[in-house]
Amino acid sequence: MRLTRADVIHLLLLWLGGIDLRLTMLAVPPLIPLIHRDLHLDEKAVGALVSLPVLLLAAAAVPGSLLIAKLGIRSALAIGLGAVAVFSALRGAGSSPTVLFASSFLMGAGVAVSQPAFPALVREWFPRRIAVATAVFSNGILIGETVPNVFTTPFGVLPAVHGDWRWALASWSLLVAATAIAMAVLAPSGRTPGSVPARWWPSWLEGQALRIGAVMGMASAVYFGANAYIPDFLDQSGRHELISPTLAVLNGAQLLTAPAVAVWDRLLTGRAGFIGSGALMAISQLGLVFTPGVGVVVWALLLGFSTALAFVVVLTLPPRLAAPGDVHRMSAAIFTLQYAMAFVLPLVAGALWDATGLAVLAFVPGIAGAGLMAWLALPLRLPD
């Protein structure tokens, strides 16, 4: 496959955009013990802190689709990513829960506005190379989920800012700001008459969008719930030193999906990816809860891989199933349901922990969700 200069620029922007969609959101879990103690948050508040941007991914997916229809894909991305950069940096201002949650809310809105644009960009820029472009974009997302967990503690950003979690959160905004500027200034227009979609309301009933959104919602709930509760779970079980490596492995294991798909590409085109992921997610969470010592790291690896595999499969579906010009609409429908479920389940998990004082119960909703995901995937009809 020969790439032109414009293709290389487009792929780079897709990759950086994928990183930006998760970088600031996943900067929080490694800092949860510090934020927890400094702001005196309970477990429900911790769950809400991690899940609030996820809720916005659901609530603002439809406005994001409207923004794309009215302004065009790249203009919408410049606005959305700009909001992510600004409000992510403001999360630690004032050292109060109110500022933290309000800024997280607005940051999540920026991510939500931006996310439906990327599958549409894939279709617009690479109509004959959807799999390649999606792989580049999804690799960016997975790197964005991995980098803050690896380079926050015990080395990297947090030591560089002298242990201040506020500046640690703000520092990740720099890359997002640079990408927003690049989208607005450097991206080739690549626009042909009629390329800007006119319709914006999500296609709820087209292409199995509701079932796909529900399946992916379970995987996302497991992933965000694990990131929210593993730190305090390990801290309370006397394994504080394992928090950073466990989160790093949980998120870094997602990068293993690329070689797995290269070996068996059927994972991206059939139901095997969904069903196998659901089973592995349930087993991994049980292992996390009941395995003592460093064994938790092994289960985190399997959990990270299985949640990422389901996510990558979903990313390929809107460009493959939707009609030209409607990719953003199908994406908005899937993302709305997906992230609504990803918000609710971690909150239920935190409420169970608070009500009973048993950390193990925080993982019960995720285990049940993994089983439900596999069951919901059985009737899916996916193109080859």
mmCIF file of C-alpha atoms in Angstrom:
data_model
loop_
_atom_site.group_PDB
_atom_site.id
_atom_site.type_symbol
_atom_site.label_atom_id
_atom_site.label_comp_id
_atom_site.label_asym_id
_atom_site.label_seq_id
_atom_site.Cartn_x
_atom_site.Cartn_y
_atom_site.Cartn_z
ATOM 1 C CA MET A 1 0.000 0.000 0.000
ATOM 2 C CA ARG A 2 1.535 3.296 -1.154
ATOM 3 C CA LEU A 3 0.748 6.366 0.911
ATOM 4 C CA THR A 4 0.778 9.926 -0.349
ATOM 5 C CA ARG A 5 1.973 12.852 1.759
ATOM 6 C CA ALA A 6 -1.659 13.745 2.462
ATOM 7 C CA ASP A 7 -2.347 10.159 3.566
ATOM 8 C CA VAL A 8 0.548 10.284 6.029
ATOM 9 C CA ILE A 9 -0.714 13.564 7.492
ATOM 10 C CA HIS A 10 -4.227 12.160 7.781
ATOM 11 C CA LEU A 11 -3.016 8.997 9.521
ATOM 12 C CA LEU A 12 -0.898 11.049 11.922
ATOM 13 C CA LEU A 13 -3.883 13.221 12.803
ATOM 14 C CA LEU A 14 -6.077 10.157 13.334
ATOM 15 C CA TRP A 15 -3.427 8.651 15.607
ATOM 16 C CA LEU A 16 -2.918 11.831 17.648
ATOM 17 C CA GLY A 17 -6.666 12.339 17.880
ATOM 18 C CA GLY A 18 -7.106 8.824 19.206
ATOM 19 C CA ILE A 19 -4.497 9.503 21.876
ATOM 20 C CA ASP A 20 -6.222 12.736 22.885
ATOM 21 C CA LEU A 21 -9.623 11.067 23.345
ATOM 22 C CA ARG A 22 -8.319 9.077 26.311
ATOM 23 C CA LEU A 23 -5.131 10.760 27.538
ATOM 24 C CA THR A 24 -6.725 13.239 29.941
ATOM 25 C CA MET A 25 -9.492 10.859 31.061
ATOM 26 C CA LEU A 26 -7.070 8.086 32.029
ATOM 27 C CA ALA A 27 -4.691 10.470 33.780
ATOM 28 C CA VAL A 28 -6.974 10.258 36.831
ATOM 29 C CA PRO A 29 -6.745 6.590 37.994
ATOM 30 C CA PRO A 30 -3.014 6.643 38.923
ATOM 31 C CA LEU A 31 -3.694 9.742 41.029
ATOM 32 C CA ILE A 32 -6.853 8.489 42.756
ATOM 33 C CA PRO A 33 -5.221 7.707 46.142
ATOM 34 C CA LEU A 34 -3.801 11.272 46.258
ATOM 35 C CA ILE A 35 -7.045 12.917 45.127
ATOM 36 C CA HIS A 36 -9.060 10.670 47.450
ATOM 37 C CA ARG A 37 -7.083 11.701 50.523
ATOM 38 C CA ASP A 38 -6.668 15.370 49.581
ATOM 39 C CA LEU A 39 -10.333 16.063 48.784
ATOM 40 C CA HIS A 40 -11.856 13.476 51.178
ATOM 41 C CA LEU A 41 -13.887 11.668 48.509
ATOM 42 C CA ASP A 42 -15.885 8.518 49.247
ATOM 43 C CA GLU A 43 -15.969 5.537 46.875
ATOM 44 C CA LYS A 44 -19.108 6.731 45.079
ATOM 45 C CA ALA A 45 -17.386 10.052 44.396
ATOM 46 C CA VAL A 46 -14.294 8.229 43.136
ATOM 47 C CA GLY A 47 -16.471 6.210 40.786
ATOM 48 C CA ALA A 48 -18.236 9.368 39.616
ATOM 49 C CA LEU A 49 -14.923 11.154 39.032
ATOM 50 C CA VAL A 50 -13.740 8.440 36.673
ATOM 51 C CA SER A 51 -17.171 7.893 35.140
ATOM 52 C CA LEU A 52 -18.320 11.518 34.711
ATOM 53 C CA PRO A 53 -16.440 12.075 31.427
ATOM 54 C CA VAL A 54 -17.848 8.726 30.330
ATOM 55 C CA LEU A 55 -21.398 9.987 30.974
ATOM 56 C CA LEU A 56 -20.649 12.983 28.787
ATOM 57 C CA LEU A 57 -19.486 10.657 26.028
ATOM 58 C CA ALA A 58 -23.075 9.423 26.043
ATOM 59 C CA ALA A 59 -24.934 12.689 26.672
ATOM 60 C CA ALA A 60 -22.978 14.814 24.189
ATOM 61 C CA ALA A 61 -22.638 12.283 21.365
ATOM 62 C CA VAL A 62 -25.833 13.592 19.731
ATOM 63 C CA PRO A 63 -24.797 17.290 20.009
ATOM 64 C CA GLY A 64 -21.453 16.190 18.599
ATOM 65 C CA SER A 65 -23.228 14.713 15.595
ATOM 66 C CA LEU A 66 -25.117 18.002 15.152
ATOM 67 C CA LEU A 67 -21.887 20.005 15.367
ATOM 68 C CA ILE A 68 -20.310 17.806 12.703
ATOM 69 C CA ALA A 69 -23.308 18.296 10.415
ATOM 70 C CA LYS A 70 -23.321 22.082 10.838
ATOM 71 C CA LEU A 71 -19.602 22.944 10.938
ATOM 72 C CA GLY A 72 -17.874 20.040 9.255
ATOM 73 C CA ILE A 73 -15.762 17.289 10.727
ATOM 74 C CA ARG A 74 -12.456 19.058 11.241
ATOM 75 C CA SER A 75 -13.944 22.277 12.634
ATOM 76 C CA ALA A 76 -15.939 20.246 15.141
ATOM 77 C CA LEU A 77 -12.777 18.408 16.131
ATOM 78 C CA ALA A 78 -10.838 21.630 16.650
ATOM 79 C CA ILE A 79 -13.569 22.928 18.977
ATOM 80 C CA GLY A 80 -13.983 19.643 20.838
ATOM 81 C CA LEU A 81 -10.285 18.994 21.369
ATOM 82 C CA GLY A 82 -9.761 22.629 22.366
ATOM 83 C CA ALA A 83 -12.352 22.190 25.123
ATOM 84 C CA VAL A 84 -10.611 19.004 26.271
ATOM 85 C CA ALA A 85 -7.275 20.809 26.544
ATOM 86 C CA VAL A 86 -8.625 23.809 28.468
ATOM 87 C CA PHE A 87 -10.879 22.080 30.970
ATOM 88 C CA SER A 88 -8.529 19.177 31.581
ATOM 89 C CA ALA A 89 -5.908 21.686 32.688
ATOM 90 C CA LEU A 90 -8.411 23.395 35.008
ATOM 91 C CA ARG A 91 -9.390 20.255 36.941
ATOM 92 C CA GLY A 92 -6.963 20.939 39.774
ATOM 93 C CA ALA A 93 -7.612 24.687 40.017
ATOM 94 C CA GLY A 94 -8.968 25.725 43.377
ATOM 95 C CA SER A 95 -8.324 22.356 45.040
ATOM 96 C CA SER A 96 -12.021 21.709 45.537
ATOM 97 C CA PRO A 97 -14.314 18.836 44.553
ATOM 98 C CA THR A 98 -16.662 21.323 42.863
ATOM 99 C CA VAL A 99 -13.998 22.619 40.486
ATOM 100 C CA LEU A 100 -12.683 19.119 39.878
ATOM 101 C CA PHE A 101 -16.078 17.709 38.933
ATOM 102 C CA ALA A 102 -17.211 20.760 36.922
ATOM 103 C CA SER A 103 -14.016 20.784 34.872
ATOM 104 C CA SER A 104 -14.206 17.027 34.388
ATOM 105 C CA PHE A 105 -17.775 17.494 33.129
ATOM 106 C CA LEU A 106 -16.765 20.077 30.531
ATOM 107 C CA MET A 107 -13.676 18.103 29.528
ATOM 108 C CA GLY A 108 -15.880 15.068 28.962
ATOM 109 C CA ALA A 109 -18.193 17.158 26.786
ATOM 110 C CA GLY A 110 -15.224 18.051 24.599
ATOM 111 C CA VAL A 111 -14.258 14.405 24.231
ATOM 112 C CA ALA A 112 -17.855 13.476 23.429
ATOM 113 C CA VAL A 113 -18.143 16.116 20.713
ATOM 114 C CA SER A 114 -14.882 14.936 19.159
ATOM 115 C CA GLN A 115 -15.337 11.172 19.227
ATOM 116 C CA PRO A 116 -18.127 10.691 16.613
ATOM 117 C CA ALA A 117 -16.046 12.675 14.117
ATOM 118 C CA PHE A 118 -13.218 10.167 13.873
ATOM 119 C CA PRO A 119 -15.107 7.230 12.300
ATOM 120 C CA ALA A 120 -16.478 9.771 9.809
ATOM 121 C CA LEU A 121 -12.946 10.977 9.105
ATOM 122 C CA VAL A 122 -11.863 7.395 8.516
ATOM 123 C CA ARG A 123 -14.612 6.964 5.924
ATOM 124 C CA GLU A 124 -13.930 10.359 4.288
ATOM 125 C CA TRP A 125 -10.138 10.102 4.130
ATOM 126 C CA PHE A 126 -9.711 6.353 3.580
ATOM 127 C CA PRO A 127 -12.872 4.927 1.965
ATOM 128 C CA ARG A 128 -10.913 1.972 0.538
ATOM 129 C CA ARG A 129 -8.605 1.499 3.509
ATOM 130 C CA ILE A 130 -11.041 1.553 6.412
ATOM 131 C CA ALA A 131 -9.331 -1.280 8.291
ATOM 132 C CA VAL A 132 -5.905 0.378 8.114
ATOM 133 C CA ALA A 133 -7.172 3.807 9.147
ATOM 134 C CA THR A 134 -9.260 2.335 11.973
ATOM 135 C CA ALA A 135 -6.240 0.382 13.197
ATOM 136 C CA VAL A 136 -4.177 3.584 13.343
ATOM 137 C CA PHE A 137 -6.950 5.478 15.144
ATOM 138 C CA SER A 138 -7.622 2.677 17.631
ATOM 139 C CA ASN A 139 -3.887 2.318 18.285
ATOM 140 C CA GLY A 140 -3.872 5.988 19.239
ATOM 141 C CA ILE A 141 -6.761 5.449 21.654
ATOM 142 C CA LEU A 142 -5.015 2.490 23.270
ATOM 143 C CA ILE A 143 -1.765 4.426 23.609
ATOM 144 C CA GLY A 144 -3.728 7.306 25.121
ATOM 145 C CA GLU A 145 -5.090 4.897 27.719
ATOM 146 C CA THR A 146 -1.652 3.437 28.429
ATOM 147 C CA VAL A 147 0.704 6.411 28.559
ATOM 148 C CA PRO A 148 -0.719 8.217 31.625
ATOM 149 C CA ASN A 149 -0.755 4.989 33.617
ATOM 150 C CA VAL A 150 2.876 4.252 32.770
ATOM 151 C CA PHE A 151 4.301 7.760 32.921
ATOM 152 C CA THR A 152 2.486 9.288 35.900
ATOM 153 C CA THR A 153 3.760 7.319 38.915
ATOM 154 C CA PRO A 154 6.246 6.314 40.254
ATOM 155 C CA PHE A 155 8.312 7.977 37.517
ATOM 156 C CA GLY A 156 7.366 10.495 34.880
ATOM 157 C CA VAL A 157 4.893 13.338 35.270
ATOM 158 C CA LEU A 158 4.137 13.214 39.013
ATOM 159 C CA PRO A 159 7.771 13.355 40.201
ATOM 160 C CA ALA A 160 8.453 16.074 37.614
ATOM 161 C CA VAL A 161 5.808 18.294 39.247
ATOM 162 C CA HIS A 162 7.010 17.437 42.770
ATOM 163 C CA GLY A 163 4.131 15.121 43.614
ATOM 164 C CA ASP A 164 1.349 17.652 42.924
ATOM 165 C CA TRP A 165 -1.588 15.809 41.339
ATOM 166 C CA ARG A 166 -3.062 19.107 40.095
ATOM 167 C CA TRP A 167 -0.103 19.915 37.860
ATOM 168 C CA ALA A 168 0.152 16.268 36.865
ATOM 169 C CA LEU A 169 -3.382 16.459 35.449
ATOM 170 C CA ALA A 170 -2.730 19.781 33.724
ATOM 171 C CA SER A 171 0.463 18.620 32.025
ATOM 172 C CA TRP A 172 -1.355 16.106 29.818
ATOM 173 C CA SER A 173 -3.342 18.932 28.191
ATOM 174 C CA LEU A 174 -0.362 20.152 26.171
ATOM 175 C CA LEU A 175 -0.534 17.383 23.573
ATOM 176 C CA VAL A 176 -4.302 17.793 23.227
ATOM 177 C CA ALA A 177 -3.909 21.528 22.598
ATOM 178 C CA ALA A 178 -1.278 20.866 19.934
ATOM 179 C CA THR A 179 -3.563 18.389 18.160
ATOM 180 C CA ALA A 180 -6.494 20.820 18.232
ATOM 181 C CA ILE A 181 -4.324 23.439 16.538
ATOM 182 C CA ALA A 182 -3.123 20.878 14.000
ATOM 183 C CA MET A 183 -6.695 19.902 13.149
ATOM 184 C CA ALA A 184 -7.602 23.549 12.596
ATOM 185 C CA VAL A 185 -4.474 24.605 10.689
ATOM 186 C CA LEU A 186 -2.461 21.727 9.257
ATOM 187 C CA ALA A 187 -5.021 19.185 8.107
ATOM 188 C CA PRO A 188 -5.544 19.257 4.316
ATOM 189 C CA SER A 189 -9.136 20.147 3.518
ATOM 190 C CA GLY A 190 -9.746 17.012 1.453
ATOM 191 C CA ARG A 191 -13.348 18.178 1.010
ATOM 192 C CA THR A 192 -15.489 17.401 -1.992
ATOM 193 C CA PRO A 193 -19.015 18.678 -2.708
ATOM 194 C CA GLY A 194 -21.485 16.929 -0.447
ATOM 195 C CA SER A 195 -18.780 15.491 1.804
ATOM 196 C CA VAL A 196 -20.096 17.375 4.836
ATOM 197 C CA PRO A 197 -23.046 15.368 6.162
ATOM 198 C CA ALA A 198 -26.379 17.167 6.395
ATOM 199 C CA ARG A 199 -28.222 14.744 8.699
ATOM 200 C CA TRP A 200 -27.263 14.544 12.333
ATOM 201 C CA TRP A 201 -29.904 12.696 14.404
ATOM 202 C CA PRO A 202 -28.472 9.275 15.377
ATOM 203 C CA SER A 203 -29.584 6.278 13.337
ATOM 204 C CA TRP A 204 -30.857 4.343 16.352
ATOM 205 C CA LEU A 205 -32.465 1.487 14.474
ATOM 206 C CA GLU A 206 -30.044 1.143 11.569
ATOM 207 C CA GLY A 207 -27.296 -1.444 11.320
ATOM 208 C CA GLN A 208 -27.961 -3.087 14.701
ATOM 209 C CA ALA A 209 -26.734 0.092 16.419
ATOM 210 C CA LEU A 210 -28.618 -0.505 19.686
ATOM 211 C CA ARG A 211 -27.344 -4.051 20.161
ATOM 212 C CA ILE A 212 -23.793 -3.063 19.229
ATOM 213 C CA GLY A 213 -23.965 -0.149 21.670
ATOM 214 C CA ALA A 214 -25.205 -2.416 24.468
ATOM 215 C CA VAL A 215 -22.483 -4.987 23.809
ATOM 216 C CA MET A 216 -19.793 -2.341 23.833
ATOM 217 C CA GLY A 217 -21.344 -0.645 26.852
ATOM 218 C CA MET A 218 -20.639 -3.716 28.954
ATOM 219 C CA ALA A 219 -16.996 -3.825 27.866
ATOM 220 C CA SER A 220 -16.534 -0.116 28.555
ATOM 221 C CA ALA A 221 -18.179 -0.422 31.975
ATOM 222 C CA VAL A 222 -15.770 -3.202 32.919
ATOM 223 C CA TYR A 223 -12.779 -1.210 31.694
ATOM 224 C CA PHE A 224 -13.616 2.079 33.419
ATOM 225 C CA GLY A 225 -14.776 0.296 36.561
ATOM 226 C CA ALA A 226 -11.474 -1.559 36.803
ATOM 227 C CA ASN A 227 -9.520 1.677 36.421
ATOM 228 C CA ALA A 228 -11.681 3.321 39.083
ATOM 229 C CA TYR A 229 -11.565 0.646 41.783
ATOM 230 C CA ILE A 230 -8.319 -1.274 41.363
ATOM 231 C CA PRO A 231 -6.255 1.533 43.009
ATOM 232 C CA ASP A 232 -8.304 1.666 46.227
ATOM 233 C CA PHE A 233 -8.847 -2.116 46.182
ATOM 234 C CA LEU A 234 -5.086 -2.717 46.178
ATOM 235 C CA ASP A 235 -4.472 0.115 48.640
ATOM 236 C CA GLN A 236 -6.925 -1.327 51.161
ATOM 237 C CA SER A 237 -5.561 -4.848 50.728
ATOM 238 C CA GLY A 238 -2.049 -3.693 51.641
ATOM 239 C CA ARG A 239 -0.652 -3.817 48.100
ATOM 240 C CA HIS A 240 -0.184 -0.109 47.424
ATOM 241 C CA GLU A 241 3.099 -0.783 45.615
ATOM 242 C CA LEU A 242 1.187 -2.788 42.992
ATOM 243 C CA ILE A 243 -1.195 0.035 41.997
ATOM 244 C CA SER A 244 1.052 1.581 39.366
ATOM 245 C CA PRO A 245 2.247 -1.668 37.730
ATOM 246 C CA THR A 246 -1.278 -3.122 37.749
ATOM 247 C CA LEU A 247 -2.779 -0.075 36.037
ATOM 248 C CA ALA A 248 0.137 0.064 33.608
ATOM 249 C CA VAL A 249 -0.362 -3.577 32.652
ATOM 250 C CA LEU A 250 -4.170 -3.215 32.496
ATOM 251 C CA ASN A 251 -3.872 -0.418 29.972
ATOM 252 C CA GLY A 252 -0.667 -1.499 28.250
ATOM 253 C CA ALA A 253 -2.087 -4.951 27.513
ATOM 254 C CA GLN A 254 -4.511 -3.284 25.131
ATOM 255 C CA LEU A 255 -1.675 -2.814 22.659
ATOM 256 C CA LEU A 256 -1.528 -6.604 22.272
ATOM 257 C CA THR A 257 -4.743 -6.521 20.268
ATOM 258 C CA ALA A 258 -2.885 -5.455 17.108
ATOM 259 C CA PRO A 259 -0.700 -8.588 16.849
ATOM 260 C CA ALA A 260 -3.662 -10.758 17.879
ATOM 261 C CA VAL A 261 -5.781 -9.385 15.055
ATOM 262 C CA ALA A 262 -2.864 -9.722 12.629
ATOM 263 C CA VAL A 263 -2.649 -13.436 13.455
ATOM 264 C CA TRP A 264 -6.424 -14.012 13.344
ATOM 265 C CA ASP A 265 -8.259 -11.259 11.474
ATOM 266 C CA ARG A 266 -11.566 -13.073 12.047
ATOM 267 C CA LEU A 267 -11.574 -11.326 15.420
ATOM 268 C CA LEU A 268 -12.525 -8.112 13.612
ATOM 269 C CA THR A 269 -15.154 -9.509 11.274
ATOM 270 C CA GLY A 270 -17.125 -12.070 13.280
ATOM 271 C CA ARG A 271 -18.739 -12.482 16.676
ATOM 272 C CA ALA A 272 -15.748 -14.380 18.074
ATOM 273 C CA GLY A 273 -14.096 -11.163 19.215
ATOM 274 C CA PHE A 274 -17.130 -10.123 21.273
ATOM 275 C CA ILE A 275 -17.978 -13.518 22.753
ATOM 276 C CA GLY A 276 -14.395 -14.459 23.575
ATOM 277 C CA SER A 277 -13.797 -11.038 25.119
ATOM 278 C CA GLY A 278 -16.856 -11.350 27.351
ATOM 279 C CA ALA A 279 -15.778 -14.719 28.727
ATOM 280 C CA LEU A 280 -12.205 -13.565 29.310
ATOM 281 C CA MET A 281 -13.375 -10.366 31.007
ATOM 282 C CA ALA A 282 -15.478 -12.310 33.528
ATOM 283 C CA ILE A 283 -12.681 -14.766 34.335
ATOM 284 C CA SER A 284 -10.102 -11.982 34.664
ATOM 285 C CA GLN A 285 -12.184 -10.003 37.151
ATOM 286 C CA LEU A 286 -12.678 -13.086 39.302
ATOM 287 C CA GLY A 287 -8.923 -13.590 39.215
ATOM 288 C CA LEU A 288 -8.294 -9.978 40.218
ATOM 289 C CA VAL A 289 -10.503 -10.323 43.259
ATOM 290 C CA PHE A 290 -9.369 -13.697 44.556
ATOM 291 C CA THR A 291 -5.672 -13.869 43.611
ATOM 292 C CA PRO A 292 -3.299 -12.687 46.353
ATOM 293 C CA GLY A 293 0.014 -10.891 45.897
ATOM 294 C CA VAL A 294 1.419 -9.985 42.497
ATOM 295 C CA GLY A 295 -0.895 -12.403 40.696
ATOM 296 C CA VAL A 296 -3.285 -9.489 40.267
ATOM 297 C CA VAL A 297 -0.954 -8.103 37.596
ATOM 298 C CA VAL A 298 -1.418 -11.194 35.407
ATOM 299 C CA TRP A 299 -5.193 -10.920 35.583
ATOM 300 C CA ALA A 300 -4.957 -7.205 34.789
ATOM 301 C CA LEU A 301 -3.102 -8.108 31.592
ATOM 302 C CA LEU A 302 -5.879 -10.457 30.470
ATOM 303 C CA LEU A 303 -8.587 -7.960 31.427
ATOM 304 C CA GLY A 304 -6.940 -5.117 29.524
ATOM 305 C CA PHE A 305 -6.515 -7.253 26.417
ATOM 306 C CA SER A 306 -10.105 -8.504 26.403
ATOM 307 C CA THR A 307 -11.730 -5.079 26.890
ATOM 308 C CA ALA A 308 -9.552 -3.549 24.164
ATOM 309 C CA LEU A 309 -10.374 -6.311 21.703
ATOM 310 C CA ALA A 310 -14.096 -5.626 22.029
ATOM 311 C CA PHE A 311 -13.475 -1.895 21.607
ATOM 312 C CA VAL A 312 -11.418 -2.278 18.423
ATOM 313 C CA VAL A 313 -14.073 -4.538 16.889
ATOM 314 C CA VAL A 314 -16.743 -1.878 17.517
ATOM 315 C CA LEU A 315 -14.647 0.909 15.982
ATOM 316 C CA THR A 316 -14.580 -0.910 12.647
ATOM 317 C CA LEU A 317 -18.360 -1.299 12.460
ATOM 318 C CA PRO A 318 -19.767 2.209 11.698
ATOM 319 C CA PRO A 319 -17.583 2.733 8.582
ATOM 320 C CA ARG A 320 -18.477 -0.797 7.414
ATOM 321 C CA LEU A 321 -22.206 -0.794 8.190
ATOM 322 C CA ALA A 322 -23.325 2.822 7.678
ATOM 323 C CA ALA A 323 -24.066 4.506 4.360
ATOM 324 C CA PRO A 324 -21.675 7.220 3.128
ATOM 325 C CA GLY A 325 -22.348 10.451 5.008
ATOM 326 C CA ASP A 326 -24.106 8.632 7.851
ATOM 327 C CA VAL A 327 -21.115 7.208 9.704
ATOM 328 C CA HIS A 328 -21.219 9.938 12.359
ATOM 329 C CA ARG A 329 -24.935 9.259 12.958
ATOM 330 C CA MET A 330 -24.460 5.551 13.575
ATOM 331 C CA SER A 331 -21.388 6.292 15.693
ATOM 332 C CA ALA A 332 -23.412 8.716 17.823
ATOM 333 C CA ALA A 333 -26.106 6.090 18.414
ATOM 334 C CA ILE A 334 -23.562 3.459 19.445
ATOM 335 C CA PHE A 335 -21.535 5.830 21.632
ATOM 336 C CA THR A 336 -24.635 7.192 23.409
ATOM 337 C CA LEU A 337 -25.755 3.783 24.620
ATOM 338 C CA GLN A 338 -22.227 2.475 25.131
ATOM 339 C CA TYR A 339 -21.087 5.231 27.447
ATOM 340 C CA ALA A 340 -24.387 5.590 29.295
ATOM 341 C CA MET A 341 -23.938 1.999 30.424
ATOM 342 C CA ALA A 342 -20.252 2.582 31.117
ATOM 343 C CA PHE A 343 -21.247 5.398 33.488
ATOM 344 C CA VAL A 344 -23.991 3.595 35.388
ATOM 345 C CA LEU A 345 -22.282 0.290 36.171
ATOM 346 C CA PRO A 346 -19.208 1.759 37.941
ATOM 347 C CA LEU A 347 -21.526 3.918 40.061
ATOM 348 C CA VAL A 348 -23.483 0.829 41.075
ATOM 349 C CA ALA A 349 -20.190 -0.843 41.910
ATOM 350 C CA GLY A 350 -19.109 2.060 44.120
ATOM 351 C CA ALA A 351 -22.473 2.110 45.881
ATOM 352 C CA LEU A 352 -22.145 -1.610 46.656
ATOM 353 C CA TRP A 353 -18.689 -1.034 48.132
ATOM 354 C CA ASP A 354 -19.870 1.910 50.253
ATOM 355 C CA ALA A 355 -23.002 0.114 51.466
ATOM 356 C CA THR A 356 -21.273 -3.101 52.503
ATOM 357 C CA GLY A 357 -17.661 -2.107 53.092
ATOM 358 C CA LEU A 358 -16.649 -5.108 50.959
ATOM 359 C CA ALA A 359 -14.260 -4.175 48.165
ATOM 360 C CA VAL A 360 -14.931 -7.449 46.368
ATOM 361 C CA LEU A 361 -18.515 -6.383 45.614
ATOM 362 C CA ALA A 362 -17.275 -3.477 43.483
ATOM 363 C CA PHE A 363 -16.365 -6.033 40.817
ATOM 364 C CA VAL A 364 -19.681 -7.919 40.804
ATOM 365 C CA PRO A 365 -21.431 -5.589 38.292
ATOM 366 C CA GLY A 366 -18.477 -5.926 35.942
ATOM 367 C CA ILE A 367 -18.503 -9.721 36.119
ATOM 368 C CA ALA A 368 -22.242 -9.799 35.418
ATOM 369 C CA GLY A 369 -21.811 -7.273 32.612
ATOM 370 C CA ALA A 370 -19.158 -9.406 30.919
ATOM 371 C CA GLY A 371 -21.506 -12.384 30.828
ATOM 372 C CA LEU A 372 -24.343 -10.239 29.488
ATOM 373 C CA MET A 373 -22.050 -8.872 26.784
ATOM 374 C CA ALA A 374 -21.293 -12.357 25.447
ATOM 375 C CA TRP A 375 -25.011 -13.232 25.446
ATOM 376 C CA LEU A 376 -25.996 -10.029 23.601
ATOM 377 C CA ALA A 377 -23.330 -10.637 20.948
ATOM 378 C CA LEU A 378 -24.738 -14.014 19.904
ATOM 379 C CA PRO A 379 -27.435 -12.680 17.481
ATOM 380 C CA LEU A 380 -25.196 -10.009 15.865
ATOM 381 C CA ARG A 381 -24.943 -10.104 12.066
ATOM 382 C CA LEU A 382 -21.581 -8.670 11.085
ATOM 383 C CA PRO A 383 -20.192 -8.244 7.557
ATOM 384 C CA ASP A 384 -17.137 -10.204 6.452
#
